[in-house]
C-alpha positions as a Markdown table, in Angstrom:
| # | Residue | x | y | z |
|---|---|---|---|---|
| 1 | Unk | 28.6 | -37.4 | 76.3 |
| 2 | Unk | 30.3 | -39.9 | 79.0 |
| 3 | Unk | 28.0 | -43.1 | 78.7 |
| 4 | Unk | 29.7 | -45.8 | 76.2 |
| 5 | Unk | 28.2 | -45.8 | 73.0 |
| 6 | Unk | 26.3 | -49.2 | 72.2 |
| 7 | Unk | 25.4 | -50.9 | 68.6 |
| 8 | Unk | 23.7 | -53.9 | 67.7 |
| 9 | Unk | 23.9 | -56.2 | 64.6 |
| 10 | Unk | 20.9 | -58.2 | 64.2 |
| 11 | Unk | 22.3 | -60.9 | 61.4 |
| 12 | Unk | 20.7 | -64.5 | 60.5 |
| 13 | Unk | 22.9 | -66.7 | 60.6 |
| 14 | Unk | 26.7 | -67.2 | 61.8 |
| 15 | Unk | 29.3 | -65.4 | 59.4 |
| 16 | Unk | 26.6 | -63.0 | 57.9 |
| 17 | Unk | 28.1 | -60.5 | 60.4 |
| 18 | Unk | 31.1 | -61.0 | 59.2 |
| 19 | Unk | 30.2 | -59.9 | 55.6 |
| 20 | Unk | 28.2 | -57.6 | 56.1 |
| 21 | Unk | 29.5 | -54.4 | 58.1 |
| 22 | Unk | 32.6 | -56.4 | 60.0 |
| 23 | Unk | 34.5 | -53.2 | 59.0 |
| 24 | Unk | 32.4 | -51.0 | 60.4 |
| 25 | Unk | 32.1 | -52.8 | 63.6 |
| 26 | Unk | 35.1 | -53.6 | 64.2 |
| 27 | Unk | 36.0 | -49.7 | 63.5 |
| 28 | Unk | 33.3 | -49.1 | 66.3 |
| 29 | Unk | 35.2 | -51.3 | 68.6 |
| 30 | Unk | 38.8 | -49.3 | 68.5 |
| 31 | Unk | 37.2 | -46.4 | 69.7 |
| 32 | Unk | 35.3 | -47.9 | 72.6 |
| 33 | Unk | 31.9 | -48.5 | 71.4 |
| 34 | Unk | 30.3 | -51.5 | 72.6 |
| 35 | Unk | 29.2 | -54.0 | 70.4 |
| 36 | Unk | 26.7 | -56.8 | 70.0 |
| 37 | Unk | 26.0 | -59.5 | 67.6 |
| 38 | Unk | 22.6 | -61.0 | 67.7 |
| 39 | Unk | 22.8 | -64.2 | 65.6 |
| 40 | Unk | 19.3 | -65.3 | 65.0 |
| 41 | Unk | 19.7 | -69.2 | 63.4 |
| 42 | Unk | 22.6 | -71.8 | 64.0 |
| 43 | Unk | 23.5 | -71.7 | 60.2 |
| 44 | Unk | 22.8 | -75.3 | 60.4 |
| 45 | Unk | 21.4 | -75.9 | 57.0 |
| 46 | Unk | 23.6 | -73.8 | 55.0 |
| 47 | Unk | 26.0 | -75.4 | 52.4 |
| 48 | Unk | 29.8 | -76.4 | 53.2 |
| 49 | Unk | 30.7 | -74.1 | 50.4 |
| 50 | Unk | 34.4 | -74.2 | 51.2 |
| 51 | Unk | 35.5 | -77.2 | 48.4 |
| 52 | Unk | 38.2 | -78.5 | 50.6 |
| 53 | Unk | 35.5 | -78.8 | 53.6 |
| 54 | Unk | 33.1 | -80.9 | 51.4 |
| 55 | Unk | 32.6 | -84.5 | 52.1 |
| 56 | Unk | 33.9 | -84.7 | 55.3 |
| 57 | Unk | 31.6 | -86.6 | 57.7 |
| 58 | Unk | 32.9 | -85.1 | 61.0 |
| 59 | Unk | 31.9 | -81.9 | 59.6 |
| 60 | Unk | 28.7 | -83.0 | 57.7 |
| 61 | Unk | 27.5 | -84.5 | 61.3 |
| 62 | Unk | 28.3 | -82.0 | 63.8 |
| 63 | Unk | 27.6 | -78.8 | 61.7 |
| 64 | Unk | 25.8 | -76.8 | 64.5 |
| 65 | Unk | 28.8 | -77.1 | 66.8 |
| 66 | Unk | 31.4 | -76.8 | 64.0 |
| 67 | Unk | 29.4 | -73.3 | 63.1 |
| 68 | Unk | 29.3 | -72.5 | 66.8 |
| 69 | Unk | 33.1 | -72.6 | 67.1 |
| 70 | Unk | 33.5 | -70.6 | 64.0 |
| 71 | Unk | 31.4 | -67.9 | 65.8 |
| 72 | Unk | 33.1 | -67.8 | 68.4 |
| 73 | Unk | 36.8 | -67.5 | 66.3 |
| 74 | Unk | 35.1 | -65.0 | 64.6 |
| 75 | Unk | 33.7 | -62.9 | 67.2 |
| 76 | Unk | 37.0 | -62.8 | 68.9 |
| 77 | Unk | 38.7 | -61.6 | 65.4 |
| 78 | Unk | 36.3 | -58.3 | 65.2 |
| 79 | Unk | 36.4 | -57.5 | 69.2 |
| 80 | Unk | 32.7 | -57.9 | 69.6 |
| 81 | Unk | 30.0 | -60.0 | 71.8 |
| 82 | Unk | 27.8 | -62.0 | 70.7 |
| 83 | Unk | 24.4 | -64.0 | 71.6 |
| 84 | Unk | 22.5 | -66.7 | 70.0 |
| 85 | Unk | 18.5 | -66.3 | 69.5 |
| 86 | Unk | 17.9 | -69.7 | 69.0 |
| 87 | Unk | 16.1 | -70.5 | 66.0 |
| 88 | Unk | 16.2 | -73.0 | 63.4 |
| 89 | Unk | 17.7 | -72.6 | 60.0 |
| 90 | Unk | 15.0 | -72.3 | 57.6 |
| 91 | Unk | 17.5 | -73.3 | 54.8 |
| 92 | Unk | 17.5 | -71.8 | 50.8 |
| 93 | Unk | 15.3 | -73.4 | 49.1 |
| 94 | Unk | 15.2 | -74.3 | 45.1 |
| 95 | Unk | 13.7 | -75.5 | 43.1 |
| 96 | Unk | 10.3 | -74.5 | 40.7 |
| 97 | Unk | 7.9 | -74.5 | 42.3 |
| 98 | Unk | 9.9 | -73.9 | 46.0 |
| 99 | Unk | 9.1 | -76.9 | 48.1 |
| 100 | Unk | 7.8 | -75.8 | 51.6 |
| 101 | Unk | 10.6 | -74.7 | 54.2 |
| 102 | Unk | 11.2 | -77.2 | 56.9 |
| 103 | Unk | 8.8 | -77.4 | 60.2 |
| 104 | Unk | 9.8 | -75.3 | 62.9 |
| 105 | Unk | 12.6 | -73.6 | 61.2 |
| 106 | Unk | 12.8 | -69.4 | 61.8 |
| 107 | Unk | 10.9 | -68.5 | 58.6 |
| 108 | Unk | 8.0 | -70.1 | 59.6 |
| 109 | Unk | 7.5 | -68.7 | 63.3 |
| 110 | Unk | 4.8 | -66.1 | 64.1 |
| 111 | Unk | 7.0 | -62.7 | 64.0 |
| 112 | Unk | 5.1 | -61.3 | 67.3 |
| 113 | Unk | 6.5 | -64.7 | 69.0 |
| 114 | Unk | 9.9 | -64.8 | 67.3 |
| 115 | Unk | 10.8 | -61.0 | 68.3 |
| 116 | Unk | 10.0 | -61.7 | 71.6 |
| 117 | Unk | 14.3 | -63.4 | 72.6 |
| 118 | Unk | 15.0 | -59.6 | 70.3 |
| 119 | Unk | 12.7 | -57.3 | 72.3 |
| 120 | Unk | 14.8 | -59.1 | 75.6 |
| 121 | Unk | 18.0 | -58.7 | 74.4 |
| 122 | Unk | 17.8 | -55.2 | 73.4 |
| 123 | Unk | 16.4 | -54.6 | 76.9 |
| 124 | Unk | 19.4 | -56.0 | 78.5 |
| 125 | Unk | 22.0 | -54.2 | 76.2 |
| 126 | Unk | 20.3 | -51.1 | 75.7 |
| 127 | Unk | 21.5 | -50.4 | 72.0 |
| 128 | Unk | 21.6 | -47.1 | 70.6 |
| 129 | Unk | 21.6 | -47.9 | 67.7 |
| 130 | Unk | 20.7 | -51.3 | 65.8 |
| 131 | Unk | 21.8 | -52.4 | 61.7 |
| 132 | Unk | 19.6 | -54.9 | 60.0 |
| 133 | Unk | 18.6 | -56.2 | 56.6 |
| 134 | Unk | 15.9 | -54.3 | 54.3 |
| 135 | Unk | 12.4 | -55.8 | 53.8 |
| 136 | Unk | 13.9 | -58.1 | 51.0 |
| 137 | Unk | 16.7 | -59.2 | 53.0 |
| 138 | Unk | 19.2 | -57.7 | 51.6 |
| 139 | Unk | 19.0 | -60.9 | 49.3 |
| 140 | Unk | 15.6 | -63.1 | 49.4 |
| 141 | Unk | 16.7 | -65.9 | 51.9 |
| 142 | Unk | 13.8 | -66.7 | 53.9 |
| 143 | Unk | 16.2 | -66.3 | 57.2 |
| 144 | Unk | 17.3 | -62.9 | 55.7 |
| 145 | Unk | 13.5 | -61.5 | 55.3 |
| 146 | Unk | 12.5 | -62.7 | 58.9 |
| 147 | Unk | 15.2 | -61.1 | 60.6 |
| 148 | Unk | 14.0 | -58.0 | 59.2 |
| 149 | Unk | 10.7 | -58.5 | 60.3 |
| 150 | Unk | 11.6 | -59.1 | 63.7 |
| 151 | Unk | 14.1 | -56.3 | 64.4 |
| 152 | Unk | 11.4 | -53.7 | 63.2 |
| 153 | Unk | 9.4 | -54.9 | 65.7 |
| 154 | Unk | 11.5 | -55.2 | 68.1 |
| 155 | Unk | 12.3 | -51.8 | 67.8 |
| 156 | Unk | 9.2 | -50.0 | 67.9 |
| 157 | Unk | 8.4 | -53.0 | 71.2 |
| 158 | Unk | 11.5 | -52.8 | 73.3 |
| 159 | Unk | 10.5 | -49.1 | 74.3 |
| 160 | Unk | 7.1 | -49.6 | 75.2 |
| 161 | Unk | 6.4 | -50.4 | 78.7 |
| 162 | Unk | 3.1 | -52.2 | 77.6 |
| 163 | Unk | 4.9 | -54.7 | 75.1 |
| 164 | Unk | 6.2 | -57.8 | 76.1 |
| 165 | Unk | 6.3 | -57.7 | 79.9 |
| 166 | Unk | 8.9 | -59.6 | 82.3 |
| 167 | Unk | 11.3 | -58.9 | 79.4 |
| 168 | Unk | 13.2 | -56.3 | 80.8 |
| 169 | Unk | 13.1 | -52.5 | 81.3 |
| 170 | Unk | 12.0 | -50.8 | 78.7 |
| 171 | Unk | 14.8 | -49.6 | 76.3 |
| 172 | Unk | 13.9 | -47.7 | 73.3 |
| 173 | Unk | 16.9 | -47.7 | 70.2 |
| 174 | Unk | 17.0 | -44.1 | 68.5 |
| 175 | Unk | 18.3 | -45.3 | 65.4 |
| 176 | Unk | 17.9 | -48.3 | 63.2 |
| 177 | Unk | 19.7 | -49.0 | 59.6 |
| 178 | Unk | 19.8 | -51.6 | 56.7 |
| 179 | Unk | 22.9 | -53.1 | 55.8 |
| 180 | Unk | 23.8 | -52.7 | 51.7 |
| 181 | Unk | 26.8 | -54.8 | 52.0 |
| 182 | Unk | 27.1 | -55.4 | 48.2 |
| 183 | Unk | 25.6 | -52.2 | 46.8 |
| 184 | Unk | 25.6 | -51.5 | 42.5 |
| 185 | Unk | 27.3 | -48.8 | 43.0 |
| 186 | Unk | 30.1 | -50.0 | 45.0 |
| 187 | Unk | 30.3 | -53.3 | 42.4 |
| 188 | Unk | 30.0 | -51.3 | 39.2 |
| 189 | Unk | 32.9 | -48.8 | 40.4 |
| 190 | Unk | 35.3 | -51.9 | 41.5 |
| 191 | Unk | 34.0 | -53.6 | 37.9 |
| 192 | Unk | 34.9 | -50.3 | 36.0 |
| 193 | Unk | 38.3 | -50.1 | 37.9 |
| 194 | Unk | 39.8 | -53.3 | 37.0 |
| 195 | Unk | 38.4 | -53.6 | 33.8 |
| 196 | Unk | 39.9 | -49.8 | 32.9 |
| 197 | Unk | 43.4 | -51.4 | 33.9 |
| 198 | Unk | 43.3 | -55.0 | 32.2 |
| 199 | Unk | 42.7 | -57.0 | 35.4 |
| 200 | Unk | 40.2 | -59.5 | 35.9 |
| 201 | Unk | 36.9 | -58.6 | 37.3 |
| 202 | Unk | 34.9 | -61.0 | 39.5 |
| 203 | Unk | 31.6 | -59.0 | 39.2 |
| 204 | Unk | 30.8 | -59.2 | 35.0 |
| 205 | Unk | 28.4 | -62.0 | 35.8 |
| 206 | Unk | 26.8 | -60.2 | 38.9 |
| 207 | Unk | 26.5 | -57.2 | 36.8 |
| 208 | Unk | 25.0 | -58.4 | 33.8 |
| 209 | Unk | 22.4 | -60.4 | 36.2 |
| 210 | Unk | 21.8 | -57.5 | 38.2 |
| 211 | Unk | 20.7 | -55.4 | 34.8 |
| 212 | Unk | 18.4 | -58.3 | 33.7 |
| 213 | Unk | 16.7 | -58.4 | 36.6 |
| 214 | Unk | 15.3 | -54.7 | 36.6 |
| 215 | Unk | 15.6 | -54.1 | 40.2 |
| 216 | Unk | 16.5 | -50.5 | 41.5 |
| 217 | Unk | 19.3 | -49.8 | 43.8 |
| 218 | Unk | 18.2 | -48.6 | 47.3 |
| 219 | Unk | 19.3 | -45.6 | 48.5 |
| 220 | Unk | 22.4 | -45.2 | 50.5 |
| 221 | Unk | 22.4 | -42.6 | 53.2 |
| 222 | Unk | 25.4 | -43.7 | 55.3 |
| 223 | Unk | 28.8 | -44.1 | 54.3 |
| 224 | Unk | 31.1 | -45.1 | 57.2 |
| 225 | Unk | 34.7 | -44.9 | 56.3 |
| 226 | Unk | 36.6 | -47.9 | 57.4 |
| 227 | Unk | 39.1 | -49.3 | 54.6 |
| 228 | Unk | 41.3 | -49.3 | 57.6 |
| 229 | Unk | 39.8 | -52.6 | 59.3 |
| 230 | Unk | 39.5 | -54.5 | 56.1 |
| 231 | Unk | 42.2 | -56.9 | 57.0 |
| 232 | Unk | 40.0 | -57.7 | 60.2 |
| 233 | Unk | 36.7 | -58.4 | 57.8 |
| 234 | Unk | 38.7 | -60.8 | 55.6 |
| 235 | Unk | 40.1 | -62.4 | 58.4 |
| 236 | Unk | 37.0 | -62.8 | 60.2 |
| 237 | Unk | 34.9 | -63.9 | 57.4 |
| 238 | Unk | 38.0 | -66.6 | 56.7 |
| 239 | Unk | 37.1 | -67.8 | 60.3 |
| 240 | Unk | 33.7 | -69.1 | 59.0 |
| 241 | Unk | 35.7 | -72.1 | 56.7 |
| 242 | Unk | 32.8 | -74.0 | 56.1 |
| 243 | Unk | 31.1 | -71.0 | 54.6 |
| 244 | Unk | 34.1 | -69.3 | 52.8 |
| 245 | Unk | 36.8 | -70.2 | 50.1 |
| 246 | Unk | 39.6 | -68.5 | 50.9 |
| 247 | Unk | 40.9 | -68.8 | 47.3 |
| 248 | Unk | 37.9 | -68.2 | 45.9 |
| 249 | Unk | 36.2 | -64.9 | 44.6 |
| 250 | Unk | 35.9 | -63.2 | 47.3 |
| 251 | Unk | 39.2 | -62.5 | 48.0 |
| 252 | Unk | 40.3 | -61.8 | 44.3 |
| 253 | Unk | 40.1 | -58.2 | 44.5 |
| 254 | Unk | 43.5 | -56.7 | 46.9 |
| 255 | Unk | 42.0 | -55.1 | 49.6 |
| 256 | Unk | 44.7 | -52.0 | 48.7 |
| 257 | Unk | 42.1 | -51.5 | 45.3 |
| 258 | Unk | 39.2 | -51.6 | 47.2 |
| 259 | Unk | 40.5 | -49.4 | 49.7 |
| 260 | Unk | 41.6 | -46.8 | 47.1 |
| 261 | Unk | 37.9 | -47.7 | 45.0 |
| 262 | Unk | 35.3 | -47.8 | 47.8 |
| 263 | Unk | 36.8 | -47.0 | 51.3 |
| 264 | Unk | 33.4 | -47.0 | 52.9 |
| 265 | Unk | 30.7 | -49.5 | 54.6 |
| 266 | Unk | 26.9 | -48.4 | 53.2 |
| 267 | Unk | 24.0 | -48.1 | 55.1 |
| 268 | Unk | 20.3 | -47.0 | 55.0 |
| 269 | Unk | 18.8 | -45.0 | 57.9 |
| 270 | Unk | 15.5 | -46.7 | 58.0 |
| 271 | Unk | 14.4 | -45.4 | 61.5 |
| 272 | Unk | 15.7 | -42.6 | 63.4 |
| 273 | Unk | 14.9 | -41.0 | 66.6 |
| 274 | Unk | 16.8 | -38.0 | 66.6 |
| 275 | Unk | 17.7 | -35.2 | 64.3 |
| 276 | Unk | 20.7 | -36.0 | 62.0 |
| 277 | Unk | 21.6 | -34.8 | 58.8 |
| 278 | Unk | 21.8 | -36.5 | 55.4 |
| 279 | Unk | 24.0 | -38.0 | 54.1 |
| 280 | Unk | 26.0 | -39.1 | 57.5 |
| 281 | Unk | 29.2 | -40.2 | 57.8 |
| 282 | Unk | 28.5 | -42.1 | 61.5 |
| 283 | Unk | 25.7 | -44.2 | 62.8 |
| 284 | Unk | 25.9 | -42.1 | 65.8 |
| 285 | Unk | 25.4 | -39.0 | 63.8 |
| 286 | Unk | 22.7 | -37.4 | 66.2 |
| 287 | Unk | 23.7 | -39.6 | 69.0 |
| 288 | Unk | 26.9 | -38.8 | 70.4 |
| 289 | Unk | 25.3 | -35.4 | 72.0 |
| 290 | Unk | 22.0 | -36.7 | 72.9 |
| 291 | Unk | 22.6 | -40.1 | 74.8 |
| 292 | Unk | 21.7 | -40.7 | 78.2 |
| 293 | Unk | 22.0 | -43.7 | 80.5 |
């Protein structure tokens, strides 16, 4: 095949693509694929959850341009484009019972009208293949959930000559995937690894609240190996400093443990248009023979 591989991540807000299959992107981009962010919300009502960020009114007041430009620093970092959808931060809420998300915000839009900026964007790129969240999110945010809902229909719309017109020529995706950036398996191995050698483990807590909570683990069908472009991840998610400690957590484990532990990005083939075999080792898996332009 001689036409340039293309993949698109469809992500909710600015620096969820930078925790969730940076790696693997970034991987994509040293060997010439081209690569697409779609960020679908400003991030504008998500906490300043960097403590030495908090309280600082020139951040507090211009946080949709202060997330912009860590987008952008971001982006750079992992080598990819990126594009804006437009929509409004729905925010997290709390609370029992949840009060109602804000007016307007992404949650809240009719998912026929919100794929609609999706649907014209994959038109204009012409993605083969597209990574998403599952139909919980990956974790329930209400952002998280709609962005789910409108990549799956933009995928089965963006081909159809019918759907959406004065979008674009029709472009259909032949594969899409779920992102499991934080899979059990993946925290339970790291957990049993320092625990087995008298280091600290970060994940006790996230284990223990895992196992209360009953829920199954999803099934991982894609393991991309890219322990190599770690270093880029960290640095790129470190870009987002409102969102991100750098001392904190996140950064506890060395990235030469979790490179020797779990060398891999994880994935779920949710859609696929052509014939590949399970489990896969590529997102092109299927694709690399089969594209044309």
């Amino acid at each position: 095949m001689t036409e340039q591989l293309r993949l698109m991540a469809v992500h909710a807000h600015p620096d969820d693509e930078s925790s969730k299959g940076a790696a693997t992107m970034a991987m994509y981009v040293s060997q010439g694929v081209d690569v697409l962010v779609a960020t679908c919300t400003g991030g504008e009502r998500g906490s300043i959850l960097n403590p030495k960020l908090q309280g600082q009114p020139e951040i507090e007041e211009n946080i949709l341009e202060v997330r912009r430009k860590e987008m952008d620093a971001a982006r750079e970092i992992l080598g990819v484009k990126q594009a804006w959808l437009g929509f409004v931060d729905s925010g997290l809420p709390e609370g029992d019972p949840l009060p109602p998300l804000p007016e307007g915000c992404f949650a809240l839009q009719e998912v026929a009208a919100a794929a609609e900026p999706l649907v014209r964007l994959i038109r204009e790129f012409r993605p083969h293949v597209i990574t998403t969240y599952d139909e919980n999110g990956g974790y329930p945010h209400p952002d998280h959930i709609m962005t789910h809902k409108i990549s799956m229909a933009a995928f089965e719309a963006a081909g159809d000559p019918d759907a959406y017109p004065g979008t674009g020529e029709p472009w259909q995706p032949s594969k899409l995937y779920y992102n499991h950036g934080f899979p059990m398996s993946r925290i339970r191995a790291m957990h049993a690894y320092l625990t087995e050698r008298g280091i600290e483990s970060p994940y006790g807590e996230w284990i223990e609240g895992w196992d209360r909570s009953g829920r199954k683990e999803r099934e991982i069908t894609t393991q991309v190996a890219c322990s190599d472009w770690f270093e880029t991840r960290d640095r790129a998610l470190i870009a987002h400093a409102t969102q991100i400690d750098p001392d904190g957590p996140w950064f506890r484990v060395p990235l030469e443990v979790q490179r020797s532990v779990w060398p891999t990005e994880d994935y779920e083939l949710a859609r696929s248009l052509v014939d590949t075999d399970l489990p896969e080792t590529d997102l092109f898996a299927g694709i690399r023979v089969t594209a044309t332009a």
